[in-house]
């Protein structure tokens, strides 16, 4: 049964008494009607989250303007369609501990309060990442790299302070973000250069000690690349062999109309599940814009033709591109439905196109359309089609 069928069936009743006699006697079978109505509601998706409830969370990343109450349009959508939120930036180590030992929790507190007021779980993003870390984190007073011992203590202190503060209120943490390169080697970040791969275990252990009930995740992009996939699976197995808690791996899923090949994407889900963790889609968006990495021989900053070619849809999306965008999301959500036993969460990296980081990356000032709500916070038609996938079973 789907929403459209059930609402047309009950339309005469909802319109008033004239319709009642045309359908059947309301007075003689109110319980039957209520029962049918309740069944129709429970079978159909009322919001995006119902497409996967109860086993897979469906979430959205929000920025600080959305969680501090200044953006009123967000809340109604969040309450209907999602059951968990990820702060897009305010729980990163830079904003949380800008100066050593001085924590600033105001915006992170706001997120947790907003989530609790609106029936949402919170996903903490992210405890250890080479990027958006405060500049002092890896250096001593003279600007030289700190010793392994000092860095280990800084990681522990940051994690213990942050995770303890939100103990019992954050469902799960991205403990380590983006530690592996696309070729499968460890990223030569200051974390790795000073501590080797041990920094990962140090971080997971500190997070588990600070909140033994919180789920713990490793999170990375380009997870469809075979060498990266294999390296992440090796990391998962090694952590598990060493008795370290890791519940799931996040496939960020910053996708485009062409990349990646969805067969590789599915293979990664199967491989992670076989390594013994749940799979999460943590930062989903689908860019419709051309990629500069596939474009030859122009200076991004100078060349006007290049700029125009790279930002072709400032006046709106042509129908042909909208159709491909829609198909891409339907293909993805059919994959998620098929793999739902392996999945524990699907999170979009932003609510409306107006908010998406892709308008500023990898080229500033473009107009991208990667999400399910447009710049005016109107739902795109594909949202209904995704919700109807529940009826395909
Ligand atoms: O969307 C985030 C953007 O607002 C920040 O400027 C950027 C800073 O690095 O981080 C973006 O989010 C990233 C996420 O934290 C980790 N995975 C990649 C995301 C997009 O860059």
mmCIF file of C-alpha atoms and ligand atoms in Angstrom:
data_model
loop_
_atom_site.group_PDB
_atom_site.id
_atom_site.type_symbol
_atom_site.label_atom_id
_atom_site.label_comp_id
_atom_site.label_asym_id
_atom_site.label_seq_id
_atom_site.Cartn_x
_atom_site.Cartn_y
_atom_site.Cartn_z
ATOM 1 C CA UNK A 1 0.000 0.000 0.000
ATOM 2 C CA UNK A 2 1.364 3.446 -0.690
ATOM 3 C CA UNK A 3 0.513 6.973 0.389
ATOM 4 C CA UNK A 4 -1.298 7.922 -2.765
ATOM 5 C CA UNK A 5 -3.516 4.832 -2.783
ATOM 6 C CA UNK A 6 -4.453 5.160 0.858
ATOM 7 C CA UNK A 7 -5.237 8.871 0.716
ATOM 8 C CA UNK A 8 -7.480 8.509 -2.343
ATOM 9 C CA UNK A 9 -9.297 5.617 -0.677
ATOM 10 C CA UNK A 10 -10.054 7.779 2.358
ATOM 11 C CA UNK A 11 -10.604 10.993 0.449
ATOM 12 C CA UNK A 12 -14.421 10.870 0.618
ATOM 13 C CA UNK A 13 -14.264 10.434 4.387
ATOM 14 C CA UNK A 14 -11.842 13.269 4.799
ATOM 15 C CA UNK A 15 -13.931 15.577 2.614
ATOM 16 C CA UNK A 16 -17.045 15.257 4.823
ATOM 17 C CA UNK A 17 -20.386 13.581 5.242
ATOM 18 C CA UNK A 18 -21.439 13.671 1.597
ATOM 19 C CA UNK A 19 -18.543 11.366 0.808
ATOM 20 C CA UNK A 20 -19.241 9.028 3.685
ATOM 21 C CA UNK A 21 -22.346 7.452 2.230
ATOM 22 C CA UNK A 22 -20.560 7.042 -1.091
ATOM 23 C CA UNK A 23 -17.841 5.002 0.572
ATOM 24 C CA UNK A 24 -19.529 3.005 3.289
ATOM 25 C CA UNK A 25 -21.183 3.697 6.569
ATOM 26 C CA UNK A 26 -18.762 5.449 8.897
ATOM 27 C CA UNK A 27 -21.079 4.964 11.883
ATOM 28 C CA UNK A 28 -21.208 1.181 11.584
ATOM 29 C CA UNK A 29 -17.492 0.496 11.099
ATOM 30 C CA UNK A 30 -15.372 3.154 12.785
ATOM 31 C CA UNK A 31 -12.942 0.644 14.221
ATOM 32 C CA UNK A 32 -12.379 -0.990 10.875
ATOM 33 C CA UNK A 33 -11.736 2.378 9.296
ATOM 34 C CA UNK A 34 -9.337 3.447 12.015
ATOM 35 C CA UNK A 35 -7.529 0.140 11.805
ATOM 36 C CA UNK A 36 -7.162 0.381 8.028
ATOM 37 C CA UNK A 37 -6.023 3.955 8.297
ATOM 38 C CA UNK A 38 -3.429 3.084 10.938
ATOM 39 C CA UNK A 39 -2.206 0.172 8.829
ATOM 40 C CA UNK A 40 -1.917 2.365 5.764
ATOM 41 C CA UNK A 41 0.113 4.908 7.728
ATOM 42 C CA UNK A 42 2.451 2.320 9.142
ATOM 43 C CA UNK A 43 3.074 0.686 5.753
ATOM 44 C CA UNK A 44 3.891 3.887 3.878
ATOM 45 C CA UNK A 45 6.848 6.181 4.265
ATOM 46 C CA UNK A 46 5.763 9.428 5.918
ATOM 47 C CA UNK A 47 9.289 10.769 5.937
ATOM 48 C CA UNK A 48 12.650 9.772 4.562
ATOM 49 C CA UNK A 49 13.550 8.065 7.815
ATOM 50 C CA UNK A 50 10.608 5.652 7.454
ATOM 51 C CA UNK A 51 12.168 4.181 4.334
ATOM 52 C CA UNK A 52 14.673 2.458 6.639
ATOM 53 C CA UNK A 53 13.121 2.503 10.111
ATOM 54 C CA UNK A 54 13.781 1.125 12.603
ATOM 55 C CA UNK A 55 17.203 -0.366 11.884
ATOM 56 C CA UNK A 56 18.960 2.287 9.815
ATOM 57 C CA UNK A 57 19.159 5.880 11.032
ATOM 58 C CA UNK A 58 18.618 8.613 8.450
ATOM 59 C CA UNK A 59 20.378 11.869 9.212
ATOM 60 C CA UNK A 60 21.509 15.245 7.989
ATOM 61 C CA UNK A 61 24.499 17.481 8.675
ATOM 62 C CA UNK A 62 23.497 20.895 9.987
ATOM 63 C CA UNK A 63 25.546 24.027 10.412
ATOM 64 C CA UNK A 64 25.513 26.374 13.375
ATOM 65 C CA UNK A 65 22.952 28.745 11.828
ATOM 66 C CA UNK A 66 20.516 25.886 11.554
ATOM 67 C CA UNK A 67 20.912 24.564 15.078
ATOM 68 C CA UNK A 68 20.897 27.884 16.928
ATOM 69 C CA UNK A 69 17.310 28.595 15.885
ATOM 70 C CA UNK A 70 18.100 31.329 13.321
ATOM 71 C CA UNK A 71 16.994 29.167 10.392
ATOM 72 C CA UNK A 72 13.370 28.295 11.122
ATOM 73 C CA UNK A 73 12.755 26.383 7.872
ATOM 74 C CA UNK A 74 15.152 23.649 8.874
ATOM 75 C CA UNK A 75 13.361 22.327 11.936
ATOM 76 C CA UNK A 76 10.075 21.238 10.333
ATOM 77 C CA UNK A 77 11.959 19.258 7.687
ATOM 78 C CA UNK A 78 14.346 17.739 10.207
ATOM 79 C CA UNK A 79 11.529 16.588 12.493
ATOM 80 C CA UNK A 80 9.628 14.890 9.693
ATOM 81 C CA UNK A 81 12.393 13.307 7.668
ATOM 82 C CA UNK A 82 15.360 12.577 9.913
ATOM 83 C CA UNK A 83 16.212 10.932 13.206
ATOM 84 C CA UNK A 84 19.820 11.991 13.677
ATOM 85 C CA UNK A 85 21.960 15.022 13.018
ATOM 86 C CA UNK A 86 25.676 15.564 12.557
ATOM 87 C CA UNK A 87 27.153 18.993 13.287
ATOM 88 C CA UNK A 88 28.904 19.964 10.054
ATOM 89 C CA UNK A 89 31.765 21.793 11.781
ATOM 90 C CA UNK A 90 31.322 22.750 15.432
ATOM 91 C CA UNK A 91 32.485 19.468 16.996
ATOM 92 C CA UNK A 92 35.804 19.447 15.158
ATOM 93 C CA UNK A 93 38.907 19.940 17.286
ATOM 94 C CA UNK A 94 39.714 23.438 15.958
ATOM 95 C CA UNK A 95 36.426 25.016 17.085
ATOM 96 C CA UNK A 96 36.303 22.948 20.309
ATOM 97 C CA UNK A 97 39.837 23.556 21.597
ATOM 98 C CA UNK A 98 41.236 26.614 19.788
ATOM 99 C CA UNK A 99 43.856 27.152 22.481
ATOM 100 C CA UNK A 100 45.448 24.304 24.399
ATOM 101 C CA UNK A 101 43.373 23.543 27.478
ATOM 102 C CA UNK A 102 40.680 26.111 26.620
ATOM 103 C CA UNK A 103 37.573 24.399 25.388
ATOM 104 C CA UNK A 104 34.711 26.250 23.769
ATOM 105 C CA UNK A 105 31.574 24.130 23.942
ATOM 106 C CA UNK A 106 28.907 26.759 23.287
ATOM 107 C CA UNK A 107 28.020 25.782 19.705
ATOM 108 C CA UNK A 108 28.429 22.063 20.314
ATOM 109 C CA UNK A 109 26.119 22.326 23.331
ATOM 110 C CA UNK A 110 23.588 24.110 21.129
ATOM 111 C CA UNK A 111 23.628 21.203 18.678
ATOM 112 C CA UNK A 112 23.017 18.628 21.402
ATOM 113 C CA UNK A 113 20.204 20.703 22.929
ATOM 114 C CA UNK A 114 18.653 21.262 19.496
ATOM 115 C CA UNK A 115 18.791 17.539 18.766
ATOM 116 C CA UNK A 116 17.208 16.607 22.075
ATOM 117 C CA UNK A 117 14.439 19.193 21.657
ATOM 118 C CA UNK A 118 13.636 17.778 18.207
ATOM 119 C CA UNK A 119 13.857 14.033 18.835
ATOM 120 C CA UNK A 120 17.179 13.547 17.039
ATOM 121 C CA UNK A 121 20.232 11.450 17.888
ATOM 122 C CA UNK A 122 23.583 13.250 17.672
ATOM 123 C CA UNK A 123 26.558 11.943 15.710
ATOM 124 C CA UNK A 124 29.821 13.481 16.923
ATOM 125 C CA UNK A 125 32.064 14.574 14.042
ATOM 126 C CA UNK A 126 35.015 14.258 14.464
ATOM 127 C CA UNK A 127 37.541 13.625 17.231
ATOM 128 C CA UNK A 128 40.837 13.178 15.375
ATOM 129 C CA UNK A 129 41.464 14.646 11.929
ATOM 130 C CA UNK A 130 44.572 16.254 10.478
ATOM 131 C CA UNK A 131 42.369 18.995 8.989
ATOM 132 C CA UNK A 132 40.426 21.605 10.974
ATOM 133 C CA UNK A 133 42.679 20.810 13.916
ATOM 134 C CA UNK A 134 43.959 23.807 15.886
ATOM 135 C CA UNK A 135 47.407 24.947 14.776
ATOM 136 C CA UNK A 136 48.970 24.308 18.213
ATOM 137 C CA UNK A 137 47.967 20.631 18.275
ATOM 138 C CA UNK A 138 51.009 19.162 16.535
ATOM 139 C CA UNK A 139 53.651 21.762 17.468
ATOM 140 C CA UNK A 140 55.659 22.909 20.478
ATOM 141 C CA UNK A 141 56.266 26.533 21.503
ATOM 142 C CA UNK A 142 59.125 26.823 19.027
ATOM 143 C CA UNK A 143 56.899 25.601 16.170
ATOM 144 C CA UNK A 144 58.659 22.201 15.997
ATOM 145 C CA UNK A 145 56.726 18.897 15.866
ATOM 146 C CA UNK A 146 55.921 17.640 19.365
ATOM 147 C CA UNK A 147 57.178 14.281 20.631
ATOM 148 C CA UNK A 148 55.129 11.093 20.340
ATOM 149 C CA UNK A 149 54.465 11.224 24.065
ATOM 150 C CA UNK A 150 53.135 14.792 23.962
ATOM 151 C CA UNK A 151 50.913 14.131 20.960
ATOM 152 C CA UNK A 152 49.520 10.963 22.546
ATOM 153 C CA UNK A 153 48.598 12.962 25.642
ATOM 154 C CA UNK A 154 47.015 15.766 23.585
ATOM 155 C CA UNK A 155 44.884 13.268 21.680
ATOM 156 C CA UNK A 156 43.816 11.580 24.911
ATOM 157 C CA UNK A 157 43.054 14.822 26.679
ATOM 158 C CA UNK A 158 41.011 16.219 23.804
ATOM 159 C CA UNK A 159 38.993 13.043 23.408
ATOM 160 C CA UNK A 160 38.467 12.424 27.120
ATOM 161 C CA UNK A 161 37.258 15.987 27.684
ATOM 162 C CA UNK A 162 34.903 16.076 24.701
ATOM 163 C CA UNK A 163 33.466 12.571 24.873
ATOM 164 C CA UNK A 164 32.955 12.710 28.678
ATOM 165 C CA UNK A 165 31.075 15.971 28.380
ATOM 166 C CA UNK A 166 28.509 14.419 26.033
ATOM 167 C CA UNK A 167 28.512 10.947 27.589
ATOM 168 C CA UNK A 168 25.102 9.344 27.068
ATOM 169 C CA UNK A 169 23.984 12.186 24.754
ATOM 170 C CA UNK A 170 26.000 11.437 21.619
ATOM 171 C CA UNK A 171 24.989 8.218 19.867
ATOM 172 C CA UNK A 172 28.322 7.644 18.142
ATOM 173 C CA UNK A 173 31.601 9.371 17.277
ATOM 174 C CA UNK A 174 33.660 9.620 14.124
ATOM 175 C CA UNK A 175 36.805 8.885 16.116
ATOM 176 C CA UNK A 176 39.306 9.085 13.264
ATOM 177 C CA UNK A 177 38.649 10.824 9.964
ATOM 178 C CA UNK A 178 40.519 10.354 6.667
ATOM 179 C CA UNK A 179 43.701 8.592 7.824
ATOM 180 C CA UNK A 180 44.191 6.594 4.629
ATOM 181 C CA UNK A 181 45.156 7.817 1.158
ATOM 182 C CA UNK A 182 43.418 6.742 -2.027
ATOM 183 C CA UNK A 183 46.311 4.369 -2.837
ATOM 184 C CA UNK A 184 45.810 2.536 0.466
ATOM 185 C CA UNK A 185 48.852 3.954 2.268
ATOM 186 C CA UNK A 186 48.572 5.822 5.553
ATOM 187 C CA UNK A 187 48.238 9.566 5.032
ATOM 188 C CA UNK A 188 51.529 11.266 5.946
ATOM 189 C CA UNK A 189 49.783 13.715 8.295
ATOM 190 C CA UNK A 190 51.410 15.125 11.421
ATOM 191 C CA UNK A 191 49.456 12.502 13.364
ATOM 192 C CA UNK A 192 51.042 9.668 11.400
ATOM 193 C CA UNK A 193 54.443 11.298 11.099
ATOM 194 C CA UNK A 194 54.725 11.618 14.876
ATOM 195 C CA UNK A 195 52.882 8.551 16.153
ATOM 196 C CA UNK A 196 52.684 6.159 13.206
ATOM 197 C CA UNK A 197 49.447 4.238 12.856
ATOM 198 C CA UNK A 198 49.260 3.935 16.667
ATOM 199 C CA UNK A 199 47.413 7.249 16.816
ATOM 200 C CA UNK A 200 44.308 5.456 15.596
ATOM 201 C CA UNK A 201 44.283 2.928 18.408
ATOM 202 C CA UNK A 202 45.105 5.607 20.997
ATOM 203 C CA UNK A 203 42.088 7.601 19.813
ATOM 204 C CA UNK A 204 39.619 4.704 19.766
ATOM 205 C CA UNK A 205 40.690 3.513 23.224
ATOM 206 C CA UNK A 206 40.367 6.999 24.732
ATOM 207 C CA UNK A 207 36.897 7.440 23.240
ATOM 208 C CA UNK A 208 35.725 4.066 24.536
ATOM 209 C CA UNK A 209 37.001 4.798 28.041
ATOM 210 C CA UNK A 210 35.233 8.144 28.107
ATOM 211 C CA UNK A 211 31.849 6.727 27.028
ATOM 212 C CA UNK A 212 31.699 2.919 26.968
ATOM 213 C CA UNK A 213 28.193 2.976 25.472
ATOM 214 C CA UNK A 214 28.924 5.284 22.522
ATOM 215 C CA UNK A 215 29.383 3.749 19.085
ATOM 216 C CA UNK A 216 32.791 4.396 17.515
ATOM 217 C CA UNK A 217 33.508 4.878 13.827
ATOM 218 C CA UNK A 218 36.264 5.307 11.261
ATOM 219 C CA UNK A 219 35.213 7.702 8.458
ATOM 220 C CA UNK A 220 36.722 8.302 4.995
ATOM 221 C CA UNK A 221 36.016 9.378 1.392
ATOM 222 C CA UNK A 222 36.575 7.649 -1.989
ATOM 223 C CA UNK A 223 35.798 4.334 -0.349
ATOM 224 C CA UNK A 224 34.961 2.697 -3.685
ATOM 225 C CA UNK A 225 38.635 2.707 -4.691
ATOM 226 C CA UNK A 226 39.841 -0.890 -4.328
ATOM 227 C CA UNK A 227 43.177 -0.156 -2.614
ATOM 228 C CA UNK A 228 41.600 2.257 -0.174
ATOM 229 C CA UNK A 229 38.761 -0.172 0.552
ATOM 230 C CA UNK A 230 41.246 -2.967 1.245
ATOM 231 C CA UNK A 231 43.372 -0.758 3.498
ATOM 232 C CA UNK A 232 40.329 0.298 5.559
ATOM 233 C CA UNK A 233 39.211 -3.332 5.892
ATOM 234 C CA UNK A 234 42.741 -4.257 7.056
ATOM 235 C CA UNK A 235 42.591 -1.447 9.604
ATOM 236 C CA UNK A 236 39.230 -2.673 10.900
ATOM 237 C CA UNK A 237 40.467 -6.253 11.249
ATOM 238 C CA UNK A 238 43.632 -5.145 13.024
ATOM 239 C CA UNK A 239 41.735 -2.992 15.510
ATOM 240 C CA UNK A 240 39.318 -5.827 16.217
ATOM 241 C CA UNK A 241 42.144 -8.356 16.679
ATOM 242 C CA UNK A 242 43.658 -5.991 19.225
ATOM 243 C CA UNK A 243 40.389 -5.802 21.140
ATOM 244 C CA UNK A 244 39.614 -2.210 20.156
ATOM 245 C CA UNK A 245 35.945 -1.274 19.831
ATOM 246 C CA UNK A 246 34.915 -0.159 16.345
ATOM 247 C CA UNK A 247 31.246 -0.392 15.426
ATOM 248 C CA UNK A 248 31.094 0.924 11.887
ATOM 249 C CA UNK A 249 32.941 2.518 8.996
ATOM 250 C CA UNK A 250 31.597 5.634 7.340
ATOM 251 C CA UNK A 251 31.665 5.811 3.547
ATOM 252 C CA UNK A 252 31.436 9.587 3.188
ATOM 253 C CA UNK A 253 29.855 9.328 -0.274
ATOM 254 C CA UNK A 254 30.583 12.694 -1.851
ATOM 255 C CA UNK A 255 29.454 11.453 -5.252
ATOM 256 C CA UNK A 256 28.782 12.890 -8.695
ATOM 257 C CA UNK A 257 26.578 11.920 -11.618
ATOM 258 C CA UNK A 258 29.421 9.801 -13.042
ATOM 259 C CA UNK A 259 31.606 8.688 -10.143
ATOM 260 C CA UNK A 260 32.022 6.236 -8.648
ATOM 261 C CA UNK A 261 31.007 3.072 -10.444
ATOM 262 C CA UNK A 262 28.174 1.854 -8.228
ATOM 263 C CA UNK A 263 29.310 -1.777 -8.504
ATOM 264 C CA UNK A 264 32.538 -0.776 -6.746
ATOM 265 C CA UNK A 265 30.493 1.146 -4.190
ATOM 266 C CA UNK A 266 28.445 -1.978 -3.412
ATOM 267 C CA UNK A 267 31.577 -4.100 -3.222
ATOM 268 C CA UNK A 268 32.881 -1.788 -0.508
ATOM 269 C CA UNK A 269 29.699 -2.294 1.517
ATOM 270 C CA UNK A 270 30.075 -6.070 1.250
ATOM 271 C CA UNK A 271 33.784 -5.946 2.119
ATOM 272 C CA UNK A 272 33.257 -3.808 5.215
ATOM 273 C CA UNK A 273 30.432 -6.037 6.399
ATOM 274 C CA UNK A 274 32.700 -9.064 5.889
ATOM 275 C CA UNK A 275 35.381 -7.330 7.988
ATOM 276 C CA UNK A 276 32.890 -7.321 10.863
ATOM 277 C CA UNK A 277 31.551 -3.761 11.057
ATOM 278 C CA UNK A 278 28.355 -1.995 10.124
ATOM 279 C CA UNK A 279 28.437 0.285 7.103
ATOM 280 C CA UNK A 280 27.346 3.920 7.264
ATOM 281 C CA UNK A 281 26.823 6.454 4.499
ATOM 282 C CA UNK A 282 27.963 9.522 6.398
ATOM 283 C CA UNK A 283 28.217 12.535 4.072
ATOM 284 C CA UNK A 284 25.985 11.858 1.099
ATOM 285 C CA UNK A 285 25.668 14.388 -1.723
ATOM 286 C CA UNK A 286 25.639 14.165 -5.528
ATOM 287 C CA UNK A 287 27.377 16.990 -7.386
ATOM 288 C CA UNK A 288 26.012 17.792 -10.857
ATOM 289 C CA UNK A 289 28.933 20.064 -11.777
ATOM 290 C CA UNK A 290 31.970 19.246 -13.905
ATOM 291 C CA UNK A 291 35.073 18.302 -11.984
ATOM 292 C CA UNK A 292 38.228 20.372 -12.490
ATOM 293 C CA UNK A 293 40.245 17.184 -12.210
ATOM 294 C CA UNK A 294 38.734 15.986 -15.441
ATOM 295 C CA UNK A 295 39.310 19.269 -17.261
ATOM 296 C CA UNK A 296 42.549 20.130 -19.052
ATOM 297 C CA UNK A 297 44.845 23.072 -19.306
ATOM 298 C CA UNK A 298 43.196 26.156 -17.837
ATOM 299 C CA UNK A 299 43.944 28.437 -14.958
ATOM 300 C CA UNK A 300 41.045 28.253 -12.538
ATOM 301 C CA UNK A 301 41.509 31.775 -11.227
ATOM 302 C CA UNK A 302 42.058 33.639 -14.523
ATOM 303 C CA UNK A 303 40.210 32.091 -17.391
ATOM 304 C CA UNK A 304 36.629 33.334 -17.768
ATOM 305 C CA UNK A 305 35.592 30.654 -20.286
ATOM 306 C CA UNK A 306 36.910 28.039 -17.973
ATOM 307 C CA UNK A 307 34.968 29.541 -15.049
ATOM 308 C CA UNK A 308 31.789 29.566 -17.114
ATOM 309 C CA UNK A 309 32.283 26.014 -18.301
ATOM 310 C CA UNK A 310 32.848 24.856 -14.759
ATOM 311 C CA UNK A 311 29.757 26.636 -13.402
ATOM 312 C CA UNK A 312 27.154 25.995 -16.105
ATOM 313 C CA UNK A 313 23.868 25.969 -14.159
ATOM 314 C CA UNK A 314 23.672 29.346 -12.436
ATOM 315 C CA UNK A 315 20.147 29.901 -13.835
ATOM 316 C CA UNK A 316 18.765 26.472 -12.904
ATOM 317 C CA UNK A 317 19.230 22.849 -13.907
ATOM 318 C CA UNK A 318 18.306 21.677 -17.417
ATOM 319 C CA UNK A 319 15.694 18.897 -17.381
ATOM 320 C CA UNK A 320 18.175 16.388 -18.763
ATOM 321 C CA UNK A 321 20.512 16.937 -15.790
ATOM 322 C CA UNK A 322 17.640 16.868 -13.281
ATOM 323 C CA UNK A 323 16.601 13.509 -14.709
ATOM 324 C CA UNK A 324 20.122 12.129 -14.303
ATOM 325 C CA UNK A 325 20.329 13.502 -10.769
ATOM 326 C CA UNK A 326 17.042 11.811 -9.915
ATOM 327 C CA UNK A 327 18.121 8.515 -11.432
ATOM 328 C CA UNK A 328 21.420 8.615 -9.559
ATOM 329 C CA UNK A 329 19.644 9.059 -6.205
ATOM 330 C CA UNK A 330 17.166 6.296 -7.024
ATOM 331 C CA UNK A 331 20.002 3.945 -7.987
ATOM 332 C CA UNK A 332 21.740 4.749 -4.698
ATOM 333 C CA UNK A 333 18.671 4.278 -2.560
ATOM 334 C CA UNK A 334 17.845 0.979 -4.257
ATOM 335 C CA UNK A 335 21.372 -0.106 -3.284
ATOM 336 C CA UNK A 336 20.782 1.072 0.289
ATOM 337 C CA UNK A 337 17.498 -0.845 0.432
ATOM 338 C CA UNK A 338 19.238 -4.001 -0.836
ATOM 339 C CA UNK A 339 22.079 -3.612 1.669
ATOM 340 C CA UNK A 340 19.989 -2.455 4.587
ATOM 341 C CA UNK A 341 21.048 -5.384 6.773
ATOM 342 C CA UNK A 342 24.648 -4.181 6.503
ATOM 343 C CA UNK A 343 23.820 -0.506 7.034
ATOM 344 C CA UNK A 344 23.305 1.363 10.286
ATOM 345 C CA UNK A 345 22.970 4.963 9.023
ATOM 346 C CA UNK A 346 22.577 7.204 5.969
ATOM 347 C CA UNK A 347 23.395 10.894 6.505
ATOM 348 C CA UNK A 348 23.169 13.716 3.931
ATOM 349 C CA UNK A 349 25.928 16.344 4.017
ATOM 350 C CA UNK A 350 23.557 19.280 4.287
ATOM 351 C CA UNK A 351 19.837 19.893 4.001
ATOM 352 C CA UNK A 352 19.369 22.412 1.189
ATOM 353 C CA UNK A 353 21.451 23.208 -1.894
ATOM 354 C CA UNK A 354 21.952 26.710 -0.490
ATOM 355 C CA UNK A 355 23.958 25.282 2.397
ATOM 356 C CA UNK A 356 26.107 22.743 0.563
ATOM 357 C CA UNK A 357 29.889 22.915 0.912
ATOM 358 C CA UNK A 358 30.020 21.971 -2.793
ATOM 359 C CA UNK A 359 29.111 25.555 -3.786
ATOM 360 C CA UNK A 360 32.596 26.425 -2.554
ATOM 361 C CA UNK A 361 34.601 23.296 -3.393
ATOM 362 C CA UNK A 362 36.721 22.498 -5.345
ATOM 363 C CA UNK A 363 36.089 25.908 -6.969
ATOM 364 C CA UNK A 364 34.649 28.814 -4.992
ATOM 365 C CA UNK A 365 31.411 30.544 -5.943
ATOM 366 C CA UNK A 366 29.700 27.846 -8.010
ATOM 367 C CA UNK A 367 26.024 26.856 -8.009
ATOM 368 C CA UNK A 368 25.654 23.156 -7.286
ATOM 369 C CA UNK A 369 22.477 21.102 -6.684
ATOM 370 C CA UNK A 370 23.608 18.081 -4.678
ATOM 371 C CA UNK A 371 20.875 17.624 -2.038
ATOM 372 C CA UNK A 372 17.183 16.741 -1.793
ATOM 373 C CA UNK A 373 15.942 20.235 -0.882
ATOM 374 C CA UNK A 374 16.490 23.165 -3.249
ATOM 375 C CA UNK A 375 17.783 26.663 -2.423
ATOM 376 C CA UNK A 376 14.322 27.694 -1.193
ATOM 377 C CA UNK A 377 14.054 24.627 1.028
ATOM 378 C CA UNK A 378 11.481 23.081 -1.317
ATOM 379 C CA UNK A 379 11.684 19.296 -1.588
ATOM 380 C CA UNK A 380 12.801 18.070 -5.000
ATOM 381 C CA UNK A 381 10.505 15.547 -6.745
ATOM 382 C CA UNK A 382 13.006 12.749 -6.159
ATOM 383 C CA UNK A 383 12.250 12.852 -2.428
ATOM 384 C CA UNK A 384 8.768 11.369 -2.970
ATOM 385 C CA UNK A 385 10.187 8.770 -5.319
ATOM 386 C CA UNK A 386 12.755 7.697 -2.723
ATOM 387 C CA UNK A 387 10.009 7.418 -0.108
ATOM 388 C CA UNK A 388 7.974 5.225 -2.461
ATOM 389 C CA UNK A 389 10.860 2.744 -2.724
ATOM 390 C CA UNK A 390 9.538 1.266 0.511
ATOM 391 C CA UNK A 391 6.543 0.012 -1.463
ATOM 392 C CA UNK A 392 8.738 -1.874 -3.964
ATOM 393 C CA UNK A 393 9.386 -4.744 -1.524
HETATM 394 O O1 LIG B 1 31.273 20.755 5.042
HETATM 395 C C1 LIG B 1 32.406 21.139 5.779
HETATM 396 C C2 LIG B 1 32.817 22.547 5.417
HETATM 397 O O2 LIG B 1 31.844 23.478 5.853
HETATM 398 C C3 LIG B 1 34.168 22.864 6.050
HETATM 399 O O3 LIG B 1 34.628 24.128 5.581
HETATM 400 C C4 LIG B 1 35.172 21.786 5.704
HETATM 401 C C5 LIG B 1 36.498 22.055 6.372
HETATM 402 O O4 LIG B 1 37.420 21.130 6.087
HETATM 403 O O5 LIG B 1 34.701 20.531 6.128
HETATM 404 C C6 LIG B 1 33.535 20.161 5.484
HETATM 405 O O6 LIG B 1 33.128 18.875 5.875
HETATM 406 C C7 LIG B 1 34.044 17.823 5.567
HETATM 407 C C8 LIG B 1 33.908 16.782 6.665
HETATM 408 O O7 LIG B 1 34.134 17.367 7.914
HETATM 409 C C9 LIG B 1 34.852 15.625 6.436
HETATM 410 N N1 LIG B 1 34.680 15.060 5.124
HETATM 411 C C10 LIG B 1 34.708 15.985 4.019
HETATM 412 C C11 LIG B 1 33.699 17.112 4.250
HETATM 413 C C12 LIG B 1 33.652 18.050 3.062
HETATM 414 O O8 LIG B 1 34.890 18.693 2.922
#
